[in-house]
């Protein structure tokens, strides 16, 4: 980079002083800094003026009294500078009078960054350390400053705010990523985009989601695998406008067969780890991406990274919750006289039924959550009844039936389990209305309770009990088929019978 910066002192002991800079310079009270200001309000090394591939930036160096730009207090981020900006360090005011910055190359091949000793970015027009190393607020400031003259600030801010809305309501990771990627492609007028994430150990990049505005039969994919891997390995974002000089990218079929004349490849990561890349491209007939586009993509990448890590944490928490629920179901089962594994088998059968019925993902999760707890009310049934080997008396049978109401009450008392309380209460209802505890009939029985009812009855019939041996598979299925529209809802039973004969029951 080649640049020039002229700084005038306009307040405090710096009034009337002028500094002309052509390289990085520090501001402070220490005599060894380039802009030395002898004032108690200024820290020894207060701030730094840094020439970067994106232009001149101001960085606060952890000063005691802080640094302001045009009245706004800086965070730890690099702040882009423009002509006439007023910088306040402590109690001293400075104004940017002139500012110049341009990339320089002495040969047809762009010079890679000095730190890029492996030549990973040879041939790329611009690179930048990913702004996700800072925070989303800092990246947002970059967008505002880069776009203040471009007339696109409003559209980009609306997109970033919309991404925040999706992030706040994050439930399903794929839905979040789909919304964000489509917005990015539209706002940046890209012909295609992709989110490519790292999986496994060691990490391998795999496409998670791809979007193309216009499908093309000859386009191999919506991203450059070689560029994505390079950005991920190097740990920085890249803006590419030409590829001829790069020996690897010049031979990439995805770039040239995909008509990618300009590419934004932005690192997705958190302070803890690298997650993958956001890849956007434009064809030759559209103006190439600019620095402001890279700033916007980096701000978007910061939010995407937060969303991905949050979704992964939520998914892990859910799995832990499901595991806890399953253990609880098995603990309850130990008090009963059933053969071990009843809870796990009922959950397995109920999940298979729900999947083959095409129930949405949120309903499948409720099955996974509610099926292991369908008999939770049995914790309130006396052992003398629960473990009795002979037939129950009418009074004992009535107490046993009470486990459905008790289970409903227990689950409703927990905010995270309220939605599955109906499974515990209604899994012994019958389609003909002769079940318990409420005598519900037909479609009045909650759907998931109908599903668990079929699974529960099948496992009870094909499992040994202290007072009787289990039924053979085909005999149990024949009995259940005869009970269609009596004990079982016909549509649920039909789905189950379509695959039940292939089930393997424990010997």
Short mmCIF file of C-alpha atoms in Angstrom, two decimals:
data_model
loop_
_atom_site.label_atom_id
_atom_site.label_comp_id
_atom_site.label_asym_id
_atom_site.label_seq_id
_atom_site.Cartn_x
_atom_site.Cartn_y
_atom_site.Cartn_z
CA UNK A 1 0.00 0.00 0.00
CA UNK A 2 1.05 3.58 -0.64
CA UNK A 3 -0.57 6.43 1.24
CA UNK A 4 -0.35 9.95 2.56
CA UNK A 5 -2.06 11.49 5.56
CA UNK A 6 -1.91 15.14 6.67
CA UNK A 7 -2.99 15.83 10.26
CA UNK A 8 -3.53 19.32 11.74
CA UNK A 9 -3.67 20.09 15.44
CA UNK A 10 -6.78 22.17 16.21
CA UNK A 11 -7.11 21.96 19.99
CA UNK A 12 -4.99 21.87 23.15
CA UNK A 13 -1.20 21.86 22.97
CA UNK A 14 -1.37 20.56 19.37
CA UNK A 15 -2.87 23.75 17.91
CA UNK A 16 -1.01 24.88 14.81
CA UNK A 17 1.10 21.75 14.49
CA UNK A 18 1.06 19.72 11.25
CA UNK A 19 2.13 16.14 10.62
CA UNK A 20 2.50 14.62 7.15
CA UNK A 21 2.53 10.81 7.26
CA UNK A 22 3.28 8.20 4.63
CA UNK A 23 3.33 5.11 6.87
CA UNK A 24 1.88 3.88 10.14
CA UNK A 25 2.21 6.38 12.98
CA UNK A 26 1.54 6.33 16.71
CA UNK A 27 -0.01 9.13 18.74
CA UNK A 28 1.06 9.57 22.36
CA UNK A 29 3.00 11.34 25.08
CA UNK A 30 6.03 9.03 24.71
CA UNK A 31 8.92 10.77 22.94
CA UNK A 32 9.51 7.82 20.63
CA UNK A 33 6.09 8.03 18.89
CA UNK A 34 5.60 9.71 15.51
CA UNK A 35 2.98 12.21 16.73
CA UNK A 36 4.22 13.24 20.17
CA UNK A 37 1.90 15.48 22.21
CA UNK A 38 3.10 16.50 25.66
CA UNK A 39 -0.19 16.60 27.53
CA UNK A 40 -1.24 14.73 30.70
CA UNK A 41 -4.57 13.72 29.13
CA UNK A 42 -2.75 11.76 26.42
CA UNK A 43 -1.49 8.25 27.20
CA UNK A 44 2.14 7.33 26.52
CA UNK A 45 1.00 5.37 23.44
CA UNK A 46 -2.57 6.55 22.96
CA UNK A 47 -3.62 5.56 19.40
CA UNK A 48 -2.25 4.44 16.05
CA UNK A 49 -2.85 5.64 12.50
CA UNK A 50 -2.52 2.56 10.32
CA UNK A 51 -2.38 2.19 6.53
CA UNK A 52 -4.29 -0.99 5.58
CA UNK A 53 -5.52 -2.55 2.30
CA UNK A 54 -8.87 -0.89 3.04
CA UNK A 55 -7.31 2.56 3.56
CA UNK A 56 -6.25 4.56 6.62
CA UNK A 57 -7.56 3.29 9.96
CA UNK A 58 -7.43 4.66 13.52
CA UNK A 59 -6.87 2.27 16.43
CA UNK A 60 -7.14 3.12 20.12
CA UNK A 61 -4.22 1.47 21.95
CA UNK A 62 -6.00 0.99 25.26
CA UNK A 63 -5.70 4.62 26.28
CA UNK A 64 -6.78 5.86 29.70
CA UNK A 65 -9.01 8.72 28.51
CA UNK A 66 -10.20 7.19 25.26
CA UNK A 67 -10.27 8.27 21.60
CA UNK A 68 -13.17 9.95 19.80
CA UNK A 69 -13.88 10.38 16.09
CA UNK A 70 -16.38 13.11 15.22
CA UNK A 71 -17.72 12.96 18.78
CA UNK A 72 -18.15 9.17 18.90
CA UNK A 73 -16.04 7.21 21.36
CA UNK A 74 -14.08 4.42 19.71
CA UNK A 75 -14.25 0.76 20.66
CA UNK A 76 -11.34 -1.62 20.12
CA UNK A 77 -12.08 -1.79 16.39
CA UNK A 78 -10.13 -0.18 13.56
CA UNK A 79 -11.98 3.00 12.61
CA UNK A 80 -11.86 4.09 8.92
CA UNK A 81 -10.72 7.67 8.45
CA UNK A 82 -11.89 10.28 5.95
CA UNK A 83 -10.98 13.86 5.10
CA UNK A 84 -12.19 16.45 7.67
CA UNK A 85 -12.64 13.83 10.40
CA UNK A 86 -11.94 15.26 13.87
CA UNK A 87 -10.00 12.94 16.16
CA UNK A 88 -9.83 13.67 19.90
CA UNK A 89 -7.13 11.93 21.96
CA UNK A 90 -7.58 12.71 25.63
CA UNK A 91 -8.09 16.49 25.63
CA UNK A 92 -6.28 17.15 22.33
CA UNK A 93 -8.10 17.66 19.00
CA UNK A 94 -6.70 16.75 15.58
CA UNK A 95 -8.23 17.07 12.10
CA UNK A 96 -7.56 14.96 9.01
CA UNK A 97 -6.84 17.55 6.30
CA UNK A 98 -5.68 15.29 3.45
CA UNK A 99 -5.88 11.54 2.97
CA UNK A 100 -4.66 9.29 0.18
CA UNK A 101 -4.33 5.49 -0.06
CA UNK A 102 -3.84 3.22 -3.03
CA UNK A 103 -2.61 -0.28 -3.72
CA UNK A 104 0.76 -0.46 -5.50
CA UNK A 105 2.19 -3.26 -7.63
CA UNK A 106 5.50 -3.05 -9.46
CA UNK A 107 4.70 -6.06 -11.65
CA UNK A 108 1.68 -7.60 -13.39
CA UNK A 109 1.38 -9.98 -10.44
CA UNK A 110 -0.12 -8.34 -7.35
CA UNK A 111 2.22 -8.49 -4.38
CA UNK A 112 0.91 -10.68 -1.59
CA UNK A 113 0.87 -9.39 2.01
CA UNK A 114 4.22 -9.47 3.79
CA UNK A 115 2.88 -11.98 6.30
CA UNK A 116 1.75 -14.26 3.49
CA UNK A 117 5.11 -15.98 3.16
CA UNK A 118 3.55 -19.07 1.63
CA UNK A 119 2.12 -17.10 -1.29
CA UNK A 120 -1.42 -18.20 -0.44
CA UNK A 121 -2.91 -14.99 -1.79
CA UNK A 122 -0.73 -14.39 -4.79
CA UNK A 123 -2.85 -13.01 -7.61
CA UNK A 124 -5.65 -11.65 -5.41
CA UNK A 125 -6.42 -7.96 -5.69
CA UNK A 126 -7.29 -7.33 -2.07
CA UNK A 127 -7.23 -9.17 1.21
CA UNK A 128 -8.22 -8.19 4.71
CA UNK A 129 -8.05 -9.83 8.09
CA UNK A 130 -11.60 -10.89 8.83
CA UNK A 131 -13.44 -8.26 10.84
CA UNK A 132 -15.11 -11.05 12.79
CA UNK A 133 -11.95 -10.86 14.91
CA UNK A 134 -13.59 -7.70 16.23
CA UNK A 135 -17.30 -7.62 16.98
CA UNK A 136 -20.42 -7.02 14.92
CA UNK A 137 -20.70 -3.40 16.05
CA UNK A 138 -17.20 -2.65 14.77
CA UNK A 139 -17.93 -4.29 11.43
CA UNK A 140 -21.12 -2.26 11.19
CA UNK A 141 -19.16 0.97 11.60
CA UNK A 142 -16.97 -0.08 8.67
CA UNK A 143 -20.05 -0.50 6.50
CA UNK A 144 -21.35 2.94 7.41
CA UNK A 145 -18.07 4.67 6.73
CA UNK A 146 -17.30 2.83 3.49
CA UNK A 147 -20.80 3.39 2.13
CA UNK A 148 -21.54 6.94 3.24
CA UNK A 149 -20.91 8.26 -0.28
CA UNK A 150 -22.15 5.25 -2.20
CA UNK A 151 -25.88 5.69 -1.56
CA UNK A 152 -26.40 2.05 -0.55
CA UNK A 153 -26.21 2.42 3.22
CA UNK A 154 -29.96 2.16 3.78
CA UNK A 155 -30.41 -1.10 1.87
CA UNK A 156 -27.42 -2.72 3.56
CA UNK A 157 -28.47 -1.63 7.05
CA UNK A 158 -31.97 -2.97 6.46
CA UNK A 159 -30.43 -6.30 5.48
CA UNK A 160 -28.19 -6.37 8.55
CA UNK A 161 -31.11 -5.49 10.81
CA UNK A 162 -33.22 -8.18 9.16
CA UNK A 163 -30.42 -10.65 9.81
CA UNK A 164 -30.48 -9.60 13.46
CA UNK A 165 -34.22 -10.29 13.54
CA UNK A 166 -33.67 -13.79 12.19
CA UNK A 167 -30.87 -14.27 14.73
CA UNK A 168 -33.08 -13.27 17.65
CA UNK A 169 -35.74 -15.77 16.55
CA UNK A 170 -33.20 -18.47 15.67
CA UNK A 171 -34.78 -21.91 15.94
CA UNK A 172 -33.64 -23.83 12.88
CA UNK A 173 -30.15 -23.17 11.59
CA UNK A 174 -30.96 -23.95 7.95
CA UNK A 175 -33.83 -21.44 7.87
CA UNK A 176 -31.57 -18.73 9.29
CA UNK A 177 -28.76 -19.43 6.81
CA UNK A 178 -31.19 -19.55 3.88
CA UNK A 179 -32.66 -16.11 4.70
CA UNK A 180 -29.25 -14.53 5.21
CA UNK A 181 -27.69 -15.98 2.05
CA UNK A 182 -30.60 -14.97 -0.16
CA UNK A 183 -30.50 -11.43 1.27
CA UNK A 184 -26.74 -11.20 0.66
CA UNK A 185 -27.07 -12.37 -2.95
CA UNK A 186 -29.84 -9.85 -3.65
CA UNK A 187 -28.29 -6.82 -1.92
CA UNK A 188 -24.83 -7.37 -3.43
CA UNK A 189 -26.25 -8.20 -6.88
CA UNK A 190 -24.36 -11.49 -6.90
CA UNK A 191 -25.19 -14.16 -9.45
CA UNK A 192 -24.70 -16.82 -6.80
CA UNK A 193 -23.65 -17.44 -3.24
CA UNK A 194 -22.72 -20.26 -0.91
CA UNK A 195 -22.15 -20.92 2.77
CA UNK A 196 -19.42 -23.54 3.12
CA UNK A 197 -18.81 -24.94 6.61
CA UNK A 198 -16.02 -26.94 8.20
CA UNK A 199 -16.91 -30.44 9.38
CA UNK A 200 -14.97 -33.13 11.21
CA UNK A 201 -11.46 -33.36 12.61
CA UNK A 202 -9.32 -32.31 10.85
CA UNK A 203 -11.86 -29.84 9.41
CA UNK A 204 -13.02 -30.38 5.83
CA UNK A 205 -15.03 -27.70 4.00
CA UNK A 206 -18.40 -28.87 2.74
CA UNK A 207 -21.16 -26.79 1.11
CA UNK A 208 -24.06 -26.24 3.50
CA UNK A 209 -26.23 -24.01 1.33
CA UNK A 210 -26.01 -22.63 -2.22
CA UNK A 211 -28.16 -20.00 -3.96
CA UNK A 212 -28.15 -18.95 -7.62
CA UNK A 213 -30.25 -16.10 -9.03
CA UNK A 214 -30.31 -17.69 -12.48
CA UNK A 215 -29.71 -21.41 -12.87
CA UNK A 216 -27.11 -22.28 -15.49
CA UNK A 217 -26.64 -25.80 -16.80
CA UNK A 218 -22.93 -25.24 -17.43
CA UNK A 219 -22.19 -23.78 -14.00
CA UNK A 220 -20.41 -26.49 -11.95
CA UNK A 221 -21.12 -25.02 -8.50
CA UNK A 222 -21.92 -21.72 -6.81
CA UNK A 223 -18.51 -21.35 -5.20
CA UNK A 224 -14.79 -21.86 -5.80
CA UNK A 225 -13.60 -24.72 -3.65
CA UNK A 226 -9.92 -23.82 -4.05
CA UNK A 227 -10.48 -20.18 -3.02
CA UNK A 228 -12.71 -21.19 -0.10
CA UNK A 229 -10.01 -23.55 1.20
CA UNK A 230 -7.36 -20.88 0.78
CA UNK A 231 -9.36 -18.28 2.73
CA UNK A 232 -10.19 -20.80 5.46
CA UNK A 233 -6.57 -21.96 5.84
CA UNK A 234 -5.15 -18.42 5.77
CA UNK A 235 -7.77 -17.11 8.19
CA UNK A 236 -8.64 -13.92 6.29
CA UNK A 237 -11.23 -12.63 3.85
CA UNK A 238 -10.53 -11.89 0.19
CA UNK A 239 -11.92 -9.68 -2.56
CA UNK A 240 -10.84 -10.99 -5.97
CA UNK A 241 -11.21 -9.16 -9.29
CA UNK A 242 -8.77 -11.06 -11.54
CA UNK A 243 -7.44 -14.57 -11.58
CA UNK A 244 -5.16 -14.83 -14.60
CA UNK A 245 -1.89 -14.51 -12.65
CA UNK A 246 -2.79 -17.07 -9.97
CA UNK A 247 -1.55 -20.51 -11.08
CA UNK A 248 -4.24 -22.37 -9.14
CA UNK A 249 -7.28 -20.15 -9.60
CA UNK A 250 -6.58 -19.59 -13.29
CA UNK A 251 -7.27 -23.28 -13.87
CA UNK A 252 -10.35 -23.49 -11.62
CA UNK A 253 -13.36 -24.73 -13.64
CA UNK A 254 -15.82 -23.41 -11.06
CA UNK A 255 -14.50 -19.86 -11.61
CA UNK A 256 -14.30 -19.77 -15.40
CA UNK A 257 -17.09 -22.16 -16.33
CA UNK A 258 -19.18 -20.45 -13.66
CA UNK A 259 -18.47 -16.99 -15.19
CA UNK A 260 -17.10 -15.66 -11.89
CA UNK A 261 -15.40 -12.40 -12.76
CA UNK A 262 -15.44 -10.98 -9.23
CA UNK A 263 -15.59 -12.88 -5.92
CA UNK A 264 -16.06 -12.09 -2.26
CA UNK A 265 -14.83 -14.94 -0.09
CA UNK A 266 -15.31 -14.02 3.56
CA UNK A 267 -14.16 -15.96 6.60
CA UNK A 268 -16.81 -17.16 9.05
CA UNK A 269 -15.43 -17.58 12.53
CA UNK A 270 -15.74 -16.74 16.19
CA UNK A 271 -13.00 -15.96 18.73
CA UNK A 272 -12.97 -19.69 19.46
CA UNK A 273 -12.63 -21.27 16.01
CA UNK A 274 -13.00 -20.95 12.25
CA UNK A 275 -16.38 -22.09 10.97
CA UNK A 276 -16.15 -21.80 7.19
CA UNK A 277 -16.64 -19.15 4.49
CA UNK A 278 -19.33 -17.01 2.86
CA UNK A 279 -18.78 -17.00 -0.92
CA UNK A 280 -20.44 -14.52 -3.34
CA UNK A 281 -19.65 -13.92 -7.01
CA UNK A 282 -20.56 -11.58 -9.88
CA UNK A 283 -20.38 -12.25 -13.64
CA UNK A 284 -18.34 -10.24 -16.13
CA UNK A 285 -21.23 -8.01 -17.27
CA UNK A 286 -21.74 -6.59 -13.75
CA UNK A 287 -19.30 -4.14 -12.13
CA UNK A 288 -16.87 -5.94 -9.81
CA UNK A 289 -17.21 -5.94 -6.03
CA UNK A 290 -15.74 -2.96 -4.18
CA UNK A 291 -14.24 -2.34 -0.74
CA UNK A 292 -17.64 -1.36 0.65
CA UNK A 293 -19.07 -4.69 -0.50
CA UNK A 294 -16.32 -6.46 1.40
CA UNK A 295 -17.08 -4.40 4.52
CA UNK A 296 -20.77 -5.31 4.27
CA UNK A 297 -19.98 -9.01 3.68
CA UNK A 298 -17.69 -9.01 6.73
CA UNK A 299 -20.41 -7.45 8.89
CA UNK A 300 -22.83 -10.07 7.61
CA UNK A 301 -20.26 -12.80 8.25
CA UNK A 302 -19.99 -11.70 11.87
CA UNK A 303 -23.73 -12.26 12.33
CA UNK A 304 -23.73 -15.53 10.40
CA UNK A 305 -20.91 -16.79 12.62
CA UNK A 306 -22.86 -15.89 15.74
CA UNK A 307 -25.94 -17.63 14.33
CA UNK A 308 -24.04 -20.81 13.42
CA UNK A 309 -22.33 -21.10 16.80
CA UNK A 310 -25.58 -20.28 18.64
CA UNK A 311 -27.47 -22.91 16.62
CA UNK A 312 -24.78 -25.48 17.38
CA UNK A 313 -24.94 -24.67 21.07
CA UNK A 314 -28.74 -24.87 21.03
CA UNK A 315 -28.57 -28.19 19.20
CA UNK A 316 -26.11 -29.54 21.76
CA UNK A 317 -28.30 -28.33 24.62
CA UNK A 318 -31.33 -29.98 23.03
CA UNK A 319 -29.49 -33.27 22.61
CA UNK A 320 -28.40 -33.10 26.24
CA UNK A 321 -32.00 -32.41 27.24
CA UNK A 322 -33.25 -35.35 25.17
CA UNK A 323 -30.63 -37.60 26.74
CA UNK A 324 -31.73 -36.46 30.21
CA UNK A 325 -35.36 -37.12 29.35
CA UNK A 326 -34.52 -40.60 28.08
CA UNK A 327 -32.62 -41.41 31.26
CA UNK A 328 -35.55 -40.16 33.32
CA UNK A 329 -37.90 -42.37 31.32
CA UNK A 330 -35.68 -45.39 31.96
CA UNK A 331 -35.50 -44.61 35.69
CA UNK A 332 -39.31 -44.53 35.84
CA UNK A 333 -39.38 -47.81 33.95
CA UNK A 334 -37.32 -49.53 36.66
CA UNK A 335 -40.31 -49.32 38.99
CA UNK A 336 -42.56 -51.13 36.52
CA UNK A 337 -42.72 -54.84 35.79
CA UNK A 338 -42.13 -54.40 32.04
CA UNK A 339 -39.15 -56.00 30.35
CA UNK A 340 -36.31 -53.45 30.24
CA UNK A 341 -36.11 -51.13 27.26
CA UNK A 342 -39.83 -50.35 26.94
CA UNK A 343 -39.28 -46.59 26.97
CA UNK A 344 -36.56 -46.68 24.33
CA UNK A 345 -38.57 -48.96 22.05
CA UNK A 346 -41.75 -46.89 22.31
CA UNK A 347 -39.75 -43.76 21.48
CA UNK A 348 -38.17 -45.53 18.49
CA UNK A 349 -41.49 -46.82 17.12
CA UNK A 350 -43.27 -43.49 17.69
CA UNK A 351 -40.48 -41.57 15.93
CA UNK A 352 -40.65 -43.92 12.93
CA UNK A 353 -44.41 -43.41 12.69
CA UNK A 354 -44.11 -39.62 12.96
CA UNK A 355 -41.39 -39.50 10.30
CA UNK A 356 -43.39 -41.63 7.85
CA UNK A 357 -46.45 -39.47 8.46
CA UNK A 358 -44.37 -36.50 7.29
CA UNK A 359 -44.79 -34.52 10.49
CA UNK A 360 -42.76 -31.27 10.61
CA UNK A 361 -39.48 -31.13 12.50
CA UNK A 362 -40.93 -29.37 15.54
CA UNK A 363 -43.51 -32.16 15.94
CA UNK A 364 -40.81 -34.82 15.56
CA UNK A 365 -38.92 -33.15 18.39
CA UNK A 366 -42.02 -33.29 20.59
CA UNK A 367 -42.35 -37.01 19.88
CA UNK A 368 -38.71 -37.55 20.86
CA UNK A 369 -39.36 -35.55 24.01
CA UNK A 370 -42.79 -36.83 24.99
CA UNK A 371 -42.59 -40.55 24.15
CA UNK A 372 -39.96 -41.34 26.83
CA UNK A 373 -42.16 -39.59 29.41
CA UNK A 374 -45.54 -41.02 28.42
CA UNK A 375 -45.66 -43.10 31.64
CA UNK A 376 -44.05 -40.55 33.96
CA UNK A 377 -47.22 -40.53 36.07
CA UNK A 378 -46.41 -44.05 37.25
CA UNK A 379 -44.00 -42.56 39.79
CA UNK A 380 -47.14 -41.82 41.83
CA UNK A 381 -48.53 -45.38 41.67
CA UNK A 382 -47.89 -47.68 44.63
CA UNK A 383 -45.47 -50.58 44.10
CA UNK A 384 -48.11 -53.01 45.31
CA UNK A 385 -50.17 -52.11 42.24
CA UNK A 386 -47.42 -51.36 39.76
CA UNK A 387 -45.56 -54.64 40.43
CA UNK A 388 -48.55 -56.87 41.00
CA UNK A 389 -48.20 -60.08 38.97
CA UNK A 390 -51.87 -61.07 38.90
CA UNK A 391 -54.94 -59.29 37.65
CA UNK A 392 -55.77 -55.95 39.20
CA UNK A 393 -58.98 -55.36 41.15
CA UNK A 394 -61.38 -52.69 39.89
CA UNK A 395 -60.06 -50.26 42.53
CA UNK A 396 -56.44 -51.00 41.65
CA UNK A 397 -57.18 -50.65 37.95
CA UNK A 398 -58.72 -47.22 38.57
CA UNK A 399 -55.62 -46.13 40.50
CA UNK A 400 -53.38 -47.42 37.72
CA UNK A 401 -55.34 -45.41 35.16
CA UNK A 402 -54.64 -42.33 37.25
CA UNK A 403 -51.04 -42.32 35.99
CA UNK A 404 -52.23 -40.51 32.86
CA UNK A 405 -53.68 -37.55 34.80
CA UNK A 406 -50.72 -37.44 37.18
CA UNK A 407 -48.29 -37.48 34.22
CA UNK A 408 -50.18 -34.60 32.64
CA UNK A 409 -49.89 -32.59 35.86
CA UNK A 410 -46.17 -33.30 36.26
CA UNK A 411 -45.29 -32.30 32.70
CA UNK A 412 -47.44 -29.17 32.76
CA UNK A 413 -45.49 -27.97 35.80
CA UNK A 414 -42.28 -27.71 33.71
CA UNK A 415 -42.18 -24.93 31.04
CA UNK A 416 -40.01 -27.03 28.75
CA UNK A 417 -42.36 -30.03 28.89
CA UNK A 418 -45.80 -28.43 28.76
CA UNK A 419 -46.20 -29.18 25.03
CA UNK A 420 -45.88 -32.94 25.58
CA UNK A 421 -48.22 -33.16 28.56
CA UNK A 422 -51.06 -34.26 26.22
CA UNK A 423 -49.05 -37.37 25.27
CA UNK A 424 -48.91 -38.51 28.91
CA UNK A 425 -52.60 -37.75 29.46
CA UNK A 426 -54.12 -39.14 26.29
CA UNK A 427 -52.01 -42.09 25.11
CA UNK A 428 -54.62 -44.51 26.51
CA UNK A 429 -57.57 -42.86 24.76
CA UNK A 430 -59.28 -44.94 22.06
CA UNK A 431 -60.53 -43.91 18.62
CA UNK A 432 -64.01 -45.20 19.51
CA UNK A 433 -64.18 -43.09 22.67
CA UNK A 434 -63.92 -45.99 25.13
CA UNK A 435 -60.46 -45.06 26.43
CA UNK A 436 -59.36 -43.07 29.48
CA UNK A 437 -59.06 -40.68 31.27
CA UNK A 438 -61.35 -38.35 29.29
CA UNK A 439 -63.17 -40.66 26.86
CA UNK A 440 -61.97 -38.63 23.87
CA UNK A 441 -62.97 -39.87 20.44
CA UNK A 442 -61.46 -39.74 16.95
CA UNK A 443 -59.67 -36.55 16.00
CA UNK A 444 -60.38 -35.06 19.42
CA UNK A 445 -57.46 -37.15 20.67
CA UNK A 446 -54.21 -35.15 20.30
CA UNK A 447 -52.28 -36.33 17.24
CA UNK A 448 -49.02 -37.15 19.04
CA UNK A 449 -50.93 -39.09 21.68
CA UNK A 450 -52.45 -41.21 18.87
CA UNK A 451 -48.95 -41.89 17.56
CA UNK A 452 -47.57 -42.90 20.95
CA UNK A 453 -50.66 -45.01 21.63
CA UNK A 454 -49.91 -47.23 18.62
CA UNK A 455 -46.23 -47.51 19.57
CA UNK A 456 -46.99 -48.19 23.25
CA UNK A 457 -49.60 -50.87 22.53
CA UNK A 458 -47.38 -52.63 19.99
CA UNK A 459 -44.46 -52.83 22.42
CA UNK A 460 -46.72 -53.98 25.28
CA UNK A 461 -48.07 -56.80 23.11
CA UNK A 462 -44.66 -57.94 21.85
CA UNK A 463 -42.89 -57.75 25.26
CA UNK A 464 -42.95 -60.29 28.10
CA UNK A 465 -44.80 -59.35 31.24
CA UNK A 466 -44.77 -61.13 34.60
CA UNK A 467 -48.34 -62.38 34.09
CA UNK A 468 -48.16 -63.35 30.39
CA UNK A 469 -45.79 -64.11 27.53
CA UNK A 470 -45.39 -61.78 24.58
CA UNK A 471 -47.29 -62.22 21.33
CA UNK A 472 -45.60 -63.16 18.07
CA UNK A 473 -45.01 -60.26 15.69
CA UNK A 474 -47.53 -61.27 13.03
CA UNK A 475 -50.20 -62.11 15.65
CA UNK A 476 -49.77 -58.68 17.26
CA UNK A 477 -50.01 -56.91 13.90
CA UNK A 478 -53.12 -58.90 12.96
CA UNK A 479 -54.77 -57.98 16.24
CA UNK A 480 -53.91 -54.28 15.79
CA UNK A 481 -55.20 -54.28 12.21
CA UNK A 482 -58.53 -55.60 13.48
CA UNK A 483 -58.66 -52.73 15.98
CA UNK A 484 -58.50 -50.00 13.30
CA UNK A 485 -61.23 -47.39 13.96
CA UNK A 486 -61.81 -49.05 17.34
CA UNK A 487 -58.75 -48.69 19.52
CA UNK A 488 -56.53 -46.97 16.96
CA UNK A 489 -56.85 -44.03 14.63
CA UNK A 490 -56.96 -45.60 11.13
CA UNK A 491 -54.52 -43.20 9.44
CA UNK A 492 -51.88 -43.57 12.16
CA UNK A 493 -52.28 -47.35 12.27
CA UNK A 494 -52.09 -47.61 8.48
CA UNK A 495 -48.72 -45.82 8.45
CA UNK A 496 -47.42 -48.10 11.20
CA UNK A 497 -48.57 -51.33 9.54
CA UNK A 498 -46.82 -50.34 6.31
CA UNK A 499 -43.42 -50.88 7.92
CA UNK A 500 -44.14 -52.81 11.14
CA UNK A 501 -43.61 -56.27 9.63
CA UNK A 502 -39.95 -55.41 9.07
CA UNK A 503 -39.34 -54.48 12.70
CA UNK A 504 -37.01 -56.62 14.73
CA UNK A 505 -38.32 -57.30 18.23
CA UNK A 506 -36.11 -58.49 21.05
CA UNK A 507 -36.10 -62.26 21.68
#
